[in-house]
Amino acid sequence: MSGGEPGPWGPVLERGRSHRLLRRLAVLVGVGGLLTVAAVGTTTQLLVQRAETNLSRVPVPELEQVTERSDARAFLLVGSDARDGLDEQDRQELTLGTFDGRRSDVVMYLTISEDREQVSLVSFPRDLLVEVDGRTQKLTDAYAGGPDQLIRVLRDNFQLPVNHYASVSLGGFVEVVRTLGTVEVCLEEPLRDRKSGADFEAGCHDMSATEVLSYVRSRQGDRADLERIDRQQRFLRAVLADLTATRTLANPRQVYRLAEDVATGLTVDDGLGTAEMLGLADELRSVVSAGMPMTAVPAYPRSIDGLDFMVPYGPGADALFDDLRSGRQLADRGTREERDETVIGVASVGAGAGIVDSTLRFAGFRTRVGAQVGPTDELGAVTTVFVVPGEEERAGWVAATLGAPTRPLPEEVAVPDGVHVLVASGDDATG
């Protein structure tokens, strides 16, 4: 091809030839773009197919079917203490005992709103008191009957629907954490637990898979099962923070690769497709990155027939489950550290002072029983949170935990030194 007159950037092409060359370049660029898109699409599809292949699936007839792609979702997430998938080295490194059956070490209920603007996670204490076929039982033991029985228990006891199910065994959990690499978890105080194998000084630790497992299984502390839940949720926040900081959640291909690796350790219901999971992950990226509300079912300890249970605190549990069913965002209940720095004066007005006190302490608050809230003629039936001026936020945490109404503190009531919130216990705590 001959050029035209020289120009500042080289020969100037004649008009006709110029147009033909531009068209050819456009075609080449277009073909290259299509090939790139096709390559990315093919790679993504292969990753999805591999993740699909790696998943274990089980039929779960008790699930409530979702009819529209845009419908709200409720997931039951179970961490089983089954030893499947652990090799001999893992068994030697971990402190697991000799149990060979299957119970639920972790039960979490994850809800996704219809508009995909709300994601909430609620943990259930493994020793939570439930009724199974007319018998009193611990929630963890209900899982021995499989996922269908656990789903029936949640529906019959708490009226919670479940659309999808996913579980991971101890071995699967170890492999999932190995896929993520080390996870940084920061501790305010040392943790040593011979039963779980946890042995950590205060400070931040880059935990390996086996170290993470010893950490999230530890019940060390005054609140036992609730301590374990706090550690599990702290671990989840650490993972989400890491994925957000490394922009993994913002990169679909990295999400697909992570899903492929993680899928090996998961068992899901046979109606949950990999494409649906990845689609939801894509829709929820910004919501999850901004922080996912996490809490636990409010409960208090009771010994029944020689067995130790956690009993759901009626008004607080009912309010929490109502929010989950309606798709409302969970009210802020403060962080573990914030609750530990909040002192609540509990006034015995109705019959439930002891239950209210135990529920608050096991939620992580500090309490003092014997506070005074002034005239009680209008109180007694319903537990009420009194708002101390300047402590509105803390009062909100307490009210959300108890499912209780708030009222301004009467002017004539003196607040004891060091107390941030006053609560008048009511008869509803015993119902």
PDB file of C-alpha atoms in Angstrom, residues 85-313:
ATOM      1  CA  GLY A  85     -12.632 -35.829  55.735  1.00  0.00           C
ATOM      2  CA  LEU A  86     -10.017 -35.513  58.490  1.00  0.00           C
ATOM      3  CA  ASP A  87      -6.773 -37.311  57.764  1.00  0.00           C
ATOM      4  CA  GLU A  88      -4.618 -38.901  60.449  1.00  0.00           C
ATOM      5  CA  GLN A  89      -2.395 -35.834  60.795  1.00  0.00           C
ATOM      6  CA  ASP A  90      -5.407 -33.553  61.312  1.00  0.00           C
ATOM      7  CA  ARG A  91      -6.806 -35.904  63.961  1.00  0.00           C
ATOM      8  CA  GLN A  92      -3.485 -35.809  65.807  1.00  0.00           C
ATOM      9  CA  GLU A  93      -3.262 -32.006  65.668  1.00  0.00           C
ATOM     10  CA  LEU A  94      -6.850 -31.409  66.769  1.00  0.00           C
ATOM     11  CA  THR A  95      -8.427 -32.063  70.179  1.00  0.00           C
ATOM     12  CA  LEU A  96     -11.650 -33.795  69.155  1.00  0.00           C
ATOM     13  CA  GLY A  97     -12.488 -36.519  71.625  1.00  0.00           C
ATOM     14  CA  THR A  98     -13.863 -39.887  70.534  1.00  0.00           C
ATOM     15  CA  PHE A  99     -17.362 -38.972  69.314  1.00  0.00           C
ATOM     16  CA  ASP A 100     -18.148 -40.669  65.972  1.00  0.00           C
ATOM     17  CA  GLY A 101     -21.730 -39.557  65.293  1.00  0.00           C
ATOM     18  CA  ARG A 102     -23.116 -36.325  63.880  1.00  0.00           C
ATOM     19  CA  ARG A 103     -24.268 -33.285  65.826  1.00  0.00           C
ATOM     20  CA  SER A 104     -24.452 -29.624  64.964  1.00  0.00           C
ATOM     21  CA  ASP A 105     -21.572 -27.618  66.388  1.00  0.00           C
ATOM     22  CA  VAL A 106     -22.833 -24.556  64.508  1.00  0.00           C
ATOM     23  CA  VAL A 107     -26.383 -23.613  63.496  1.00  0.00           C
ATOM     24  CA  MET A 108     -26.795 -20.313  61.657  1.00  0.00           C
ATOM     25  CA  TYR A 109     -29.803 -18.825  59.923  1.00  0.00           C
ATOM     26  CA  LEU A 110     -28.984 -16.473  57.050  1.00  0.00           C
ATOM     27  CA  THR A 111     -31.676 -14.307  55.471  1.00  0.00           C
ATOM     28  CA  ILE A 112     -31.516 -12.284  52.247  1.00  0.00           C
ATOM     29  CA  SER A 113     -34.253  -9.734  51.612  1.00  0.00           C
ATOM     30  CA  GLU A 114     -36.231  -9.611  48.387  1.00  0.00           C
ATOM     31  CA  ASP A 115     -34.618  -6.328  47.330  1.00  0.00           C
ATOM     32  CA  ARG A 116     -31.137  -7.750  48.188  1.00  0.00           C
ATOM     33  CA  GLU A 117     -30.512  -4.755  50.444  1.00  0.00           C
ATOM     34  CA  GLN A 118     -30.574  -6.674  53.732  1.00  0.00           C
ATOM     35  CA  VAL A 119     -28.494  -9.676  54.785  1.00  0.00           C
ATOM     36  CA  SER A 120     -28.701 -10.933  58.361  1.00  0.00           C
ATOM     37  CA  LEU A 121     -27.095 -13.827  60.191  1.00  0.00           C
ATOM     38  CA  VAL A 122     -28.383 -15.297  63.457  1.00  0.00           C
ATOM     39  CA  SER A 123     -26.595 -17.993  65.447  1.00  0.00           C
ATOM     40  CA  PHE A 124     -28.493 -20.572  67.494  1.00  0.00           C
ATOM     41  CA  PRO A 125     -26.907 -21.942  70.688  1.00  0.00           C
ATOM     42  CA  ARG A 126     -26.266 -25.661  70.204  1.00  0.00           C
ATOM     43  CA  ASP A 127     -27.834 -26.374  73.627  1.00  0.00           C
ATOM     44  CA  LEU A 128     -30.991 -24.375  72.837  1.00  0.00           C
ATOM     45  CA  LEU A 129     -34.125 -25.952  74.295  1.00  0.00           C
ATOM     46  CA  VAL A 130     -36.539 -27.221  71.613  1.00  0.00           C
ATOM     47  CA  GLU A 131     -39.494 -29.566  71.427  1.00  0.00           C
ATOM     48  CA  VAL A 132     -39.082 -32.548  69.094  1.00  0.00           C
ATOM     49  CA  ASP A 133     -42.126 -34.780  68.714  1.00  0.00           C
ATOM     50  CA  GLY A 134     -43.369 -33.716  72.128  1.00  0.00           C
ATOM     51  CA  ARG A 135     -40.027 -34.307  73.841  1.00  0.00           C
ATOM     52  CA  THR A 136     -37.594 -31.770  75.285  1.00  0.00           C
ATOM     53  CA  GLN A 137     -34.309 -31.870  73.408  1.00  0.00           C
ATOM     54  CA  LYS A 138     -31.189 -29.855  72.614  1.00  0.00           C
ATOM     55  CA  LEU A 139     -31.031 -28.310  69.164  1.00  0.00           C
ATOM     56  CA  THR A 140     -27.689 -29.983  68.473  1.00  0.00           C
ATOM     57  CA  ASP A 141     -29.192 -33.433  69.012  1.00  0.00           C
ATOM     58  CA  ALA A 142     -32.000 -32.726  66.546  1.00  0.00           C
ATOM     59  CA  TYR A 143     -29.430 -32.745  63.746  1.00  0.00           C
ATOM     60  CA  ALA A 144     -28.766 -36.432  64.388  1.00  0.00           C
ATOM     61  CA  GLY A 145     -32.018 -36.983  62.452  1.00  0.00           C
ATOM     62  CA  GLY A 146     -30.598 -35.166  59.434  1.00  0.00           C
ATOM     63  CA  PRO A 147     -31.296 -31.762  57.871  1.00  0.00           C
ATOM     64  CA  ASP A 148     -35.022 -32.421  57.401  1.00  0.00           C
ATOM     65  CA  GLN A 149     -35.564 -32.923  61.113  1.00  0.00           C
ATOM     66  CA  LEU A 150     -33.564 -29.797  61.962  1.00  0.00           C
ATOM     67  CA  ILE A 151     -35.623 -27.772  59.479  1.00  0.00           C
ATOM     68  CA  ARG A 152     -38.867 -29.108  60.989  1.00  0.00           C
ATOM     69  CA  VAL A 153     -37.644 -28.165  64.467  1.00  0.00           C
ATOM     70  CA  LEU A 154     -36.920 -24.569  63.406  1.00  0.00           C
ATOM     71  CA  ARG A 155     -40.287 -24.320  61.695  1.00  0.00           C
ATOM     72  CA  ASP A 156     -42.341 -25.921  64.480  1.00  0.00           C
ATOM     73  CA  ASN A 157     -40.583 -24.171  67.387  1.00  0.00           C
ATOM     74  CA  PHE A 158     -39.850 -20.753  65.895  1.00  0.00           C
ATOM     75  CA  GLN A 159     -41.965 -20.510  62.705  1.00  0.00           C
ATOM     76  CA  LEU A 160     -38.864 -19.898  60.595  1.00  0.00           C
ATOM     77  CA  PRO A 161     -38.977 -20.917  56.915  1.00  0.00           C
ATOM     78  CA  VAL A 162     -35.906 -22.464  55.272  1.00  0.00           C
ATOM     79  CA  ASN A 163     -35.357 -22.352  51.494  1.00  0.00           C
ATOM     80  CA  HIS A 164     -31.850 -23.774  51.237  1.00  0.00           C
ATOM     81  CA  TYR A 165     -29.465 -25.878  53.303  1.00  0.00           C
ATOM     82  CA  ALA A 166     -25.662 -26.065  53.450  1.00  0.00           C
ATOM     83  CA  SER A 167     -23.381 -27.918  55.825  1.00  0.00           C
ATOM     84  CA  VAL A 168     -19.677 -28.433  56.378  1.00  0.00           C
ATOM     85  CA  SER A 169     -17.977 -31.146  58.459  1.00  0.00           C
ATOM     86  CA  LEU A 170     -14.876 -30.574  60.566  1.00  0.00           C
ATOM     87  CA  GLY A 171     -12.720 -31.876  57.727  1.00  0.00           C
ATOM     88  CA  GLY A 172     -14.536 -29.697  55.223  1.00  0.00           C
ATOM     89  CA  PHE A 173     -14.083 -26.651  57.456  1.00  0.00           C
ATOM     90  CA  VAL A 174     -10.341 -27.283  57.692  1.00  0.00           C
ATOM     91  CA  GLU A 175     -10.095 -27.491  53.882  1.00  0.00           C
ATOM     92  CA  VAL A 176     -12.157 -24.306  53.438  1.00  0.00           C
ATOM     93  CA  VAL A 177      -9.820 -22.365  55.761  1.00  0.00           C
ATOM     94  CA  ARG A 178      -6.786 -23.803  53.993  1.00  0.00           C
ATOM     95  CA  THR A 179      -8.220 -22.456  50.758  1.00  0.00           C
ATOM     96  CA  LEU A 180      -8.511 -19.005  52.329  1.00  0.00           C
ATOM     97  CA  GLY A 181      -4.982 -19.208  53.767  1.00  0.00           C
ATOM     98  CA  THR A 182      -4.249 -17.941  57.265  1.00  0.00           C
ATOM     99  CA  VAL A 183      -6.921 -15.788  58.890  1.00  0.00           C
ATOM    100  CA  GLU A 184      -5.992 -12.919  61.201  1.00  0.00           C
ATOM    101  CA  VAL A 185      -7.994 -12.980  64.433  1.00  0.00           C
ATOM    102  CA  CYS A 186      -7.318 -10.462  67.212  1.00  0.00           C
ATOM    103  CA  LEU A 187      -7.892 -11.378  70.861  1.00  0.00           C
ATOM    104  CA  GLU A 188      -8.208  -8.939  73.729  1.00  0.00           C
ATOM    105  CA  GLU A 189      -7.135 -11.542  76.275  1.00  0.00           C
ATOM    106  CA  PRO A 190      -5.408 -14.940  76.239  1.00  0.00           C
ATOM    107  CA  LEU A 191      -7.435 -18.025  75.307  1.00  0.00           C
ATOM    108  CA  ARG A 192      -6.490 -21.468  76.573  1.00  0.00           C
ATOM    109  CA  ASP A 193      -8.894 -24.355  76.257  1.00  0.00           C
ATOM    110  CA  ARG A 194      -7.708 -27.954  76.687  1.00  0.00           C
ATOM    111  CA  LYS A 195     -10.978 -29.302  75.305  1.00  0.00           C
ATOM    112  CA  SER A 196     -10.729 -27.511  71.952  1.00  0.00           C
ATOM    113  CA  GLY A 197      -6.939 -27.260  71.854  1.00  0.00           C
ATOM    114  CA  ALA A 198      -6.952 -23.445  71.705  1.00  0.00           C
ATOM    115  CA  ASP A 199      -3.791 -21.840  73.113  1.00  0.00           C
ATOM    116  CA  PHE A 200      -3.361 -18.179  72.192  1.00  0.00           C
ATOM    117  CA  GLU A 201      -1.872 -15.131  73.839  1.00  0.00           C
ATOM    118  CA  ALA A 202      -3.674 -11.787  73.690  1.00  0.00           C
ATOM    119  CA  GLY A 203      -3.091  -9.922  70.440  1.00  0.00           C
ATOM    120  CA  CYS A 204      -3.485 -10.615  66.720  1.00  0.00           C
ATOM    121  CA  HIS A 205      -2.752 -14.043  65.284  1.00  0.00           C
ATOM    122  CA  ASP A 206      -2.487 -15.311  61.714  1.00  0.00           C
ATOM    123  CA  MET A 207      -4.267 -18.582  62.429  1.00  0.00           C
ATOM    124  CA  SER A 208      -3.827 -21.729  60.382  1.00  0.00           C
ATOM    125  CA  ALA A 209      -6.773 -23.982  59.576  1.00  0.00           C
ATOM    126  CA  THR A 210      -6.312 -26.210  62.628  1.00  0.00           C
ATOM    127  CA  GLU A 211      -5.758 -23.173  64.879  1.00  0.00           C
ATOM    128  CA  VAL A 212      -8.945 -21.545  63.596  1.00  0.00           C
ATOM    129  CA  LEU A 213     -10.878 -24.745  64.288  1.00  0.00           C
ATOM    130  CA  SER A 214      -9.598 -24.868  67.875  1.00  0.00           C
ATOM    131  CA  TYR A 215     -10.590 -21.201  68.264  1.00  0.00           C
ATOM    132  CA  VAL A 216     -14.149 -21.377  66.882  1.00  0.00           C
ATOM    133  CA  ARG A 217     -14.918 -24.589  68.813  1.00  0.00           C
ATOM    134  CA  SER A 218     -13.835 -23.175  72.180  1.00  0.00           C
ATOM    135  CA  ARG A 219     -16.536 -22.631  74.805  1.00  0.00           C
ATOM    136  CA  GLN A 220     -14.064 -21.226  77.324  1.00  0.00           C
ATOM    137  CA  GLY A 221     -15.617 -18.458  79.418  1.00  0.00           C
ATOM    138  CA  ASP A 222     -18.537 -17.741  81.712  1.00  0.00           C
ATOM    139  CA  ARG A 223     -21.087 -17.818  78.890  1.00  0.00           C
ATOM    140  CA  ALA A 224     -20.046 -21.196  77.429  1.00  0.00           C
ATOM    141  CA  ASP A 225     -22.046 -21.673  74.212  1.00  0.00           C
ATOM    142  CA  LEU A 226     -22.484 -17.920  73.719  1.00  0.00           C
ATOM    143  CA  GLU A 227     -18.696 -17.513  73.978  1.00  0.00           C
ATOM    144  CA  ARG A 228     -18.332 -20.013  71.141  1.00  0.00           C
ATOM    145  CA  ILE A 229     -20.869 -18.101  69.040  1.00  0.00           C
ATOM    146  CA  ASP A 230     -18.994 -14.828  69.607  1.00  0.00           C
ATOM    147  CA  ARG A 231     -15.783 -16.490  68.402  1.00  0.00           C
ATOM    148  CA  GLN A 232     -17.468 -17.976  65.349  1.00  0.00           C
ATOM    149  CA  GLN A 233     -18.909 -14.611  64.364  1.00  0.00           C
ATOM    150  CA  ARG A 234     -15.589 -12.860  65.010  1.00  0.00           C
ATOM    151  CA  PHE A 235     -13.967 -15.370  62.644  1.00  0.00           C
ATOM    152  CA  LEU A 236     -16.607 -14.734  59.968  1.00  0.00           C
ATOM    153  CA  ARG A 237     -16.091 -10.981  60.243  1.00  0.00           C
ATOM    154  CA  ALA A 238     -12.334 -11.485  59.924  1.00  0.00           C
ATOM    155  CA  VAL A 239     -12.811 -13.543  56.744  1.00  0.00           C
ATOM    156  CA  LEU A 240     -15.208 -11.021  55.208  1.00  0.00           C
ATOM    157  CA  ALA A 241     -12.873  -8.152  56.130  1.00  0.00           C
ATOM    158  CA  ASP A 242      -9.974  -9.960  54.463  1.00  0.00           C
ATOM    159  CA  LEU A 243     -11.949 -10.730  51.312  1.00  0.00           C
ATOM    160  CA  THR A 244     -13.070  -7.095  51.177  1.00  0.00           C
ATOM    161  CA  ALA A 245      -9.564  -5.698  51.785  1.00  0.00           C
ATOM    162  CA  THR A 246      -8.089  -7.839  49.007  1.00  0.00           C
ATOM    163  CA  ARG A 247     -10.995  -6.923  46.695  1.00  0.00           C
ATOM    164  CA  THR A 248     -11.746 -10.600  46.162  1.00  0.00           C
ATOM    165  CA  LEU A 249     -15.486  -9.926  46.428  1.00  0.00           C
ATOM    166  CA  ALA A 250     -15.189  -7.243  43.724  1.00  0.00           C
ATOM    167  CA  ASN A 251     -13.600  -9.643  41.224  1.00  0.00           C
ATOM    168  CA  PRO A 252     -16.117 -12.165  39.831  1.00  0.00           C
ATOM    169  CA  ARG A 253     -13.420 -14.519  38.539  1.00  0.00           C
ATOM    170  CA  GLN A 254     -11.726 -14.614  41.946  1.00  0.00           C
ATOM    171  CA  VAL A 255     -15.103 -15.294  43.545  1.00  0.00           C
ATOM    172  CA  TYR A 256     -15.645 -18.172  41.090  1.00  0.00           C
ATOM    173  CA  ARG A 257     -12.198 -19.611  41.817  1.00  0.00           C
ATOM    174  CA  LEU A 258     -12.807 -19.331  45.550  1.00  0.00           C
ATOM    175  CA  ALA A 259     -16.196 -21.012  45.110  1.00  0.00           C
ATOM    176  CA  GLU A 260     -14.560 -23.853  43.177  1.00  0.00           C
ATOM    177  CA  ASP A 261     -12.060 -24.493  45.975  1.00  0.00           C
ATOM    178  CA  VAL A 262     -14.523 -24.052  48.833  1.00  0.00           C
ATOM    179  CA  ALA A 263     -17.164 -26.270  47.201  1.00  0.00           C
ATOM    180  CA  THR A 264     -15.113 -29.380  47.957  1.00  0.00           C
ATOM    181  CA  GLY A 265     -15.923 -29.091  51.667  1.00  0.00           C
ATOM    182  CA  LEU A 266     -19.638 -28.307  51.330  1.00  0.00           C
ATOM    183  CA  THR A 267     -22.834 -30.324  51.230  1.00  0.00           C
ATOM    184  CA  VAL A 268     -25.910 -28.471  49.942  1.00  0.00           C
ATOM    185  CA  ASP A 269     -29.501 -29.276  49.086  1.00  0.00           C
ATOM    186  CA  ASP A 270     -30.043 -30.606  45.578  1.00  0.00           C
ATOM    187  CA  GLY A 271     -32.082 -27.552  44.596  1.00  0.00           C
ATOM    188  CA  LEU A 272     -29.276 -25.054  45.226  1.00  0.00           C
ATOM    189  CA  GLY A 273     -27.375 -24.482  42.020  1.00  0.00           C
ATOM    190  CA  THR A 274     -23.850 -23.105  41.839  1.00  0.00           C
ATOM    191  CA  ALA A 275     -24.993 -20.447  39.380  1.00  0.00           C
ATOM    192  CA  GLU A 276     -27.648 -19.299  41.875  1.00  0.00           C
ATOM    193  CA  MET A 277     -25.098 -19.113  44.691  1.00  0.00           C
ATOM    194  CA  LEU A 278     -22.665 -17.120  42.577  1.00  0.00           C
ATOM    195  CA  GLY A 279     -25.473 -14.881  41.334  1.00  0.00           C
ATOM    196  CA  LEU A 280     -26.508 -14.094  44.900  1.00  0.00           C
ATOM    197  CA  ALA A 281     -22.874 -13.471  45.838  1.00  0.00           C
ATOM    198  CA  ASP A 282     -22.593 -11.006  42.969  1.00  0.00           C
ATOM    199  CA  GLU A 283     -25.815  -9.215  43.956  1.00  0.00           C
ATOM    200  CA  LEU A 284     -24.757  -8.975  47.598  1.00  0.00           C
ATOM    201  CA  ARG A 285     -21.145  -7.843  47.150  1.00  0.00           C
ATOM    202  CA  SER A 286     -21.666  -4.263  48.254  1.00  0.00           C
ATOM    203  CA  VAL A 287     -24.041  -5.212  51.092  1.00  0.00           C
ATOM    204  CA  VAL A 288     -21.648  -7.782  52.567  1.00  0.00           C
ATOM    205  CA  SER A 289     -18.648  -5.490  52.132  1.00  0.00           C
ATOM    206  CA  ALA A 290     -20.450  -2.796  54.132  1.00  0.00           C
ATOM    207  CA  GLY A 291     -20.880  -5.192  57.057  1.00  0.00           C
ATOM    208  CA  MET A 292     -23.356  -7.984  57.758  1.00  0.00           C
ATOM    209  CA  PRO A 293     -25.476  -7.756  60.946  1.00  0.00           C
ATOM    210  CA  MET A 294     -24.833 -10.804  63.137  1.00  0.00           C
ATOM    211  CA  THR A 295     -26.419 -11.746  66.419  1.00  0.00           C
ATOM    212  CA  ALA A 296     -27.506 -14.752  68.467  1.00  0.00           C
ATOM    213  CA  VAL A 297     -30.843 -15.946  69.781  1.00  0.00           C
ATOM    214  CA  PRO A 298     -31.220 -14.391  73.273  1.00  0.00           C
ATOM    215  CA  ALA A 299     -31.322 -17.162  75.844  1.00  0.00           C
ATOM    216  CA  TYR A 300     -30.647 -18.005  79.497  1.00  0.00           C
ATOM    217  CA  PRO A 301     -29.364 -21.195  81.170  1.00  0.00           C
ATOM    218  CA  ARG A 302     -31.568 -23.743  82.908  1.00  0.00           C
ATOM    219  CA  SER A 303     -30.993 -27.247  84.232  1.00  0.00           C
ATOM    220  CA  ILE A 304     -33.830 -29.649  83.375  1.00  0.00           C
ATOM    221  CA  ASP A 305     -33.789 -33.286  84.469  1.00  0.00           C
ATOM    222  CA  GLY A 306     -30.054 -33.083  85.050  1.00  0.00           C
ATOM    223  CA  LEU A 307     -29.273 -31.612  81.612  1.00  0.00           C
ATOM    224  CA  ASP A 308     -28.053 -28.071  80.976  1.00  0.00           C
ATOM    225  CA  PHE A 309     -30.056 -26.135  78.390  1.00  0.00           C
ATOM    226  CA  MET A 310     -30.173 -22.631  76.977  1.00  0.00           C
ATOM    227  CA  VAL A 311     -33.811 -21.496  77.026  1.00  0.00           C
ATOM    228  CA  PRO A 312     -34.925 -18.929  74.423  1.00  0.00           C
ATOM    229  CA  TYR A 313     -35.858 -15.644  76.103  1.00  0.00           C
TER     230      TYR A 313
END
